[in-house]
């Protein structure tokens, strides 16, 4: 488990590659982004933030860290969950990562 937390965050985003998961624990609650790897593609399958910590931008930070990881490893990305699809619609700066 290695921390990949961007500077200035009040919580750590951790990558658990063996579980295909990025996660952050905030106030005892666990927020997650799950993915699979298939033929050089990172498929984001689930992003979940408990209601108790919702509205703090945590899902967005998990997604940004996951996309940084994808870029660093030359993966293309398939946003297969509703949140990831919405994220890509609103953050066109990541369009270069979208799988054809």
JSON list of C-alpha atoms in Angstrom, two decimals:
[
{"chain": "A", "resi": 1, "resn": "UNK", "atom": "CA", "xyz": [0.00, 0.00, 0.00]},
{"chain": "A", "resi": 2, "resn": "UNK", "atom": "CA", "xyz": [1.49, 3.29, -1.08]},
{"chain": "A", "resi": 3, "resn": "UNK", "atom": "CA", "xyz": [0.15, 6.75, -0.46]},
{"chain": "A", "resi": 4, "resn": "UNK", "atom": "CA", "xyz": [-0.31, 8.84, -3.58]},
{"chain": "A", "resi": 5, "resn": "UNK", "atom": "CA", "xyz": [-1.90, 11.80, -1.82]},
{"chain": "A", "resi": 6, "resn": "UNK", "atom": "CA", "xyz": [-1.74, 15.14, -3.62]},
{"chain": "A", "resi": 7, "resn": "UNK", "atom": "CA", "xyz": [-0.23, 17.91, -1.45]},
{"chain": "A", "resi": 8, "resn": "UNK", "atom": "CA", "xyz": [-2.64, 19.88, 0.71]},
{"chain": "A", "resi": 9, "resn": "UNK", "atom": "CA", "xyz": [-5.29, 17.21, 1.20]},
{"chain": "A", "resi": 10, "resn": "UNK", "atom": "CA", "xyz": [-6.58, 16.59, 4.70]},
{"chain": "A", "resi": 11, "resn": "UNK", "atom": "CA", "xyz": [-6.80, 12.86, 3.98]},
{"chain": "A", "resi": 12, "resn": "UNK", "atom": "CA", "xyz": [-4.66, 10.31, 2.19]},
{"chain": "A", "resi": 13, "resn": "UNK", "atom": "CA", "xyz": [-5.62, 8.64, -1.04]},
{"chain": "A", "resi": 14, "resn": "UNK", "atom": "CA", "xyz": [-4.08, 5.19, -1.03]},
{"chain": "A", "resi": 15, "resn": "UNK", "atom": "CA", "xyz": [-3.64, 2.81, -3.93]},
{"chain": "A", "resi": 16, "resn": "UNK", "atom": "CA", "xyz": [-4.14, -0.89, -3.30]},
{"chain": "A", "resi": 17, "resn": "UNK", "atom": "CA", "xyz": [-3.13, -2.45, -6.63]},
{"chain": "A", "resi": 18, "resn": "UNK", "atom": "CA", "xyz": [-3.72, -5.99, -5.36]},
{"chain": "A", "resi": 19, "resn": "UNK", "atom": "CA", "xyz": [-7.39, -5.04, -4.77]},
{"chain": "A", "resi": 20, "resn": "UNK", "atom": "CA", "xyz": [-7.62, -2.77, -7.85]},
{"chain": "A", "resi": 21, "resn": "UNK", "atom": "CA", "xyz": [-8.75, 0.05, -5.59]},
{"chain": "A", "resi": 22, "resn": "UNK", "atom": "CA", "xyz": [-7.98, 3.64, -4.65]},
{"chain": "A", "resi": 23, "resn": "UNK", "atom": "CA", "xyz": [-9.35, 4.64, -1.27]},
{"chain": "A", "resi": 24, "resn": "UNK", "atom": "CA", "xyz": [-9.50, 7.41, 1.29]},
{"chain": "A", "resi": 25, "resn": "UNK", "atom": "CA", "xyz": [-10.59, 7.17, 4.91]},
{"chain": "A", "resi": 26, "resn": "UNK", "atom": "CA", "xyz": [-12.23, 10.36, 6.15]},
{"chain": "A", "resi": 27, "resn": "UNK", "atom": "CA", "xyz": [-13.67, 10.63, 9.67]},
{"chain": "A", "resi": 28, "resn": "UNK", "atom": "CA", "xyz": [-13.75, 6.84, 9.91]},
{"chain": "A", "resi": 29, "resn": "UNK", "atom": "CA", "xyz": [-15.65, 6.44, 6.63]},
{"chain": "A", "resi": 30, "resn": "UNK", "atom": "CA", "xyz": [-14.15, 4.68, 3.61]},
{"chain": "A", "resi": 31, "resn": "UNK", "atom": "CA", "xyz": [-14.50, 6.17, 0.11]},
{"chain": "A", "resi": 32, "resn": "UNK", "atom": "CA", "xyz": [-13.41, 3.98, -2.80]},
{"chain": "A", "resi": 33, "resn": "UNK", "atom": "CA", "xyz": [-12.76, 3.86, -6.52]},
{"chain": "A", "resi": 34, "resn": "UNK", "atom": "CA", "xyz": [-12.61, 0.32, -7.90]},
{"chain": "A", "resi": 35, "resn": "UNK", "atom": "CA", "xyz": [-11.20, -0.60, -11.28]},
{"chain": "A", "resi": 36, "resn": "UNK", "atom": "CA", "xyz": [-10.10, -3.50, -13.42]},
{"chain": "A", "resi": 37, "resn": "UNK", "atom": "CA", "xyz": [-7.22, -3.71, -15.85]},
{"chain": "A", "resi": 38, "resn": "UNK", "atom": "CA", "xyz": [-7.96, -5.25, -19.24]},
{"chain": "A", "resi": 39, "resn": "UNK", "atom": "CA", "xyz": [-5.57, -5.14, -22.20]},
{"chain": "A", "resi": 40, "resn": "UNK", "atom": "CA", "xyz": [-3.93, -1.85, -21.22]},
{"chain": "A", "resi": 41, "resn": "UNK", "atom": "CA", "xyz": [-7.24, -0.26, -20.19]},
{"chain": "A", "resi": 42, "resn": "UNK", "atom": "CA", "xyz": [-8.24, 0.86, -16.73]},
{"chain": "A", "resi": 43, "resn": "UNK", "atom": "CA", "xyz": [-11.97, 0.25, -16.43]},
{"chain": "A", "resi": 44, "resn": "UNK", "atom": "CA", "xyz": [-13.41, 2.33, -13.57]},
{"chain": "A", "resi": 45, "resn": "UNK", "atom": "CA", "xyz": [-16.19, 0.09, -12.28]},
{"chain": "A", "resi": 46, "resn": "UNK", "atom": "CA", "xyz": [-17.33, 1.80, -9.09]},
{"chain": "A", "resi": 47, "resn": "UNK", "atom": "CA", "xyz": [-16.86, 5.04, -7.19]},
{"chain": "A", "resi": 48, "resn": "UNK", "atom": "CA", "xyz": [-18.46, 5.25, -3.78]},
{"chain": "A", "resi": 49, "resn": "UNK", "atom": "CA", "xyz": [-18.44, 7.86, -1.02]},
{"chain": "A", "resi": 50, "resn": "UNK", "atom": "CA", "xyz": [-20.56, 7.30, 2.11]},
{"chain": "A", "resi": 51, "resn": "UNK", "atom": "CA", "xyz": [-23.26, 9.91, 2.64]},
{"chain": "A", "resi": 52, "resn": "UNK", "atom": "CA", "xyz": [-21.66, 10.98, 5.94]},
{"chain": "A", "resi": 53, "resn": "UNK", "atom": "CA", "xyz": [-18.66, 12.41, 4.03]},
{"chain": "A", "resi": 54, "resn": "UNK", "atom": "CA", "xyz": [-20.30, 13.26, 0.72]},
{"chain": "A", "resi": 55, "resn": "UNK", "atom": "CA", "xyz": [-20.01, 16.71, -0.83]},
{"chain": "A", "resi": 56, "resn": "UNK", "atom": "CA", "xyz": [-16.34, 17.27, 0.01]},
{"chain": "A", "resi": 57, "resn": "UNK", "atom": "CA", "xyz": [-14.91, 16.47, -3.43]},
{"chain": "A", "resi": 58, "resn": "UNK", "atom": "CA", "xyz": [-13.54, 13.12, -2.30]},
{"chain": "A", "resi": 59, "resn": "UNK", "atom": "CA", "xyz": [-14.84, 11.17, -5.32]},
{"chain": "A", "resi": 60, "resn": "UNK", "atom": "CA", "xyz": [-13.22, 13.75, -7.58]},
{"chain": "A", "resi": 61, "resn": "UNK", "atom": "CA", "xyz": [-9.88, 13.41, -5.80]},
{"chain": "A", "resi": 62, "resn": "UNK", "atom": "CA", "xyz": [-10.03, 9.61, -5.99]},
{"chain": "A", "resi": 63, "resn": "UNK", "atom": "CA", "xyz": [-10.74, 9.89, -9.71]},
{"chain": "A", "resi": 64, "resn": "UNK", "atom": "CA", "xyz": [-7.93, 12.38, -10.32]},
{"chain": "A", "resi": 65, "resn": "UNK", "atom": "CA", "xyz": [-5.42, 10.17, -8.52]},
{"chain": "A", "resi": 66, "resn": "UNK", "atom": "CA", "xyz": [-6.62, 7.12, -10.47]},
{"chain": "A", "resi": 67, "resn": "UNK", "atom": "CA", "xyz": [-6.30, 9.02, -13.74]},
{"chain": "A", "resi": 68, "resn": "UNK", "atom": "CA", "xyz": [-2.80, 10.18, -12.81]},
{"chain": "A", "resi": 69, "resn": "UNK", "atom": "CA", "xyz": [-1.94, 6.53, -12.24]},
{"chain": "A", "resi": 70, "resn": "UNK", "atom": "CA", "xyz": [-3.46, 5.60, -15.61]},
{"chain": "A", "resi": 71, "resn": "UNK", "atom": "CA", "xyz": [-1.47, 8.31, -17.37]},
{"chain": "A", "resi": 72, "resn": "UNK", "atom": "CA", "xyz": [1.78, 7.34, -15.63]},
{"chain": "A", "resi": 73, "resn": "UNK", "atom": "CA", "xyz": [1.28, 3.73, -16.73]},
{"chain": "A", "resi": 74, "resn": "UNK", "atom": "CA", "xyz": [0.09, 4.53, -20.27]},
{"chain": "A", "resi": 75, "resn": "UNK", "atom": "CA", "xyz": [-3.38, 3.05, -19.71]},
{"chain": "A", "resi": 76, "resn": "UNK", "atom": "CA", "xyz": [-6.45, 4.24, -21.54]},
{"chain": "A", "resi": 77, "resn": "UNK", "atom": "CA", "xyz": [-9.56, 4.60, -19.39]},
{"chain": "A", "resi": 78, "resn": "UNK", "atom": "CA", "xyz": [-13.10, 3.28, -19.69]},
{"chain": "A", "resi": 79, "resn": "UNK", "atom": "CA", "xyz": [-15.47, 5.13, -17.31]},
{"chain": "A", "resi": 80, "resn": "UNK", "atom": "CA", "xyz": [-17.89, 2.28, -16.58]},
{"chain": "A", "resi": 81, "resn": "UNK", "atom": "CA", "xyz": [-19.65, 3.77, -13.56]},
{"chain": "A", "resi": 82, "resn": "UNK", "atom": "CA", "xyz": [-22.01, 6.73, -13.50]},
{"chain": "A", "resi": 83, "resn": "UNK", "atom": "CA", "xyz": [-19.71, 8.96, -11.46]},
{"chain": "A", "resi": 84, "resn": "UNK", "atom": "CA", "xyz": [-16.70, 8.36, -13.73]},
{"chain": "A", "resi": 85, "resn": "UNK", "atom": "CA", "xyz": [-18.81, 9.06, -16.82]},
{"chain": "A", "resi": 86, "resn": "UNK", "atom": "CA", "xyz": [-20.02, 12.33, -15.26]},
{"chain": "A", "resi": 87, "resn": "UNK", "atom": "CA", "xyz": [-16.46, 13.23, -14.26]},
{"chain": "A", "resi": 88, "resn": "UNK", "atom": "CA", "xyz": [-15.20, 12.86, -17.84]},
{"chain": "A", "resi": 89, "resn": "UNK", "atom": "CA", "xyz": [-18.10, 14.96, -19.16]},
{"chain": "A", "resi": 90, "resn": "UNK", "atom": "CA", "xyz": [-17.05, 17.80, -16.85]},
{"chain": "A", "resi": 91, "resn": "UNK", "atom": "CA", "xyz": [-13.26, 17.45, -17.05]},
{"chain": "A", "resi": 92, "resn": "UNK", "atom": "CA", "xyz": [-12.32, 17.48, -20.72]},
{"chain": "A", "resi": 93, "resn": "UNK", "atom": "CA", "xyz": [-8.65, 17.88, -19.78]},
{"chain": "A", "resi": 94, "resn": "UNK", "atom": "CA", "xyz": [-8.64, 14.09, -19.33]},
{"chain": "A", "resi": 95, "resn": "UNK", "atom": "CA", "xyz": [-10.16, 13.29, -22.75]},
{"chain": "A", "resi": 96, "resn": "UNK", "atom": "CA", "xyz": [-6.79, 12.04, -24.00]},
{"chain": "A", "resi": 97, "resn": "UNK", "atom": "CA", "xyz": [-7.09, 9.11, -21.58]},
{"chain": "A", "resi": 98, "resn": "UNK", "atom": "CA", "xyz": [-10.45, 7.88, -22.88]},
{"chain": "A", "resi": 99, "resn": "UNK", "atom": "CA", "xyz": [-10.30, 4.52, -24.60]},
{"chain": "A", "resi": 100, "resn": "UNK", "atom": "CA", "xyz": [-11.35, 4.62, -28.26]}
]
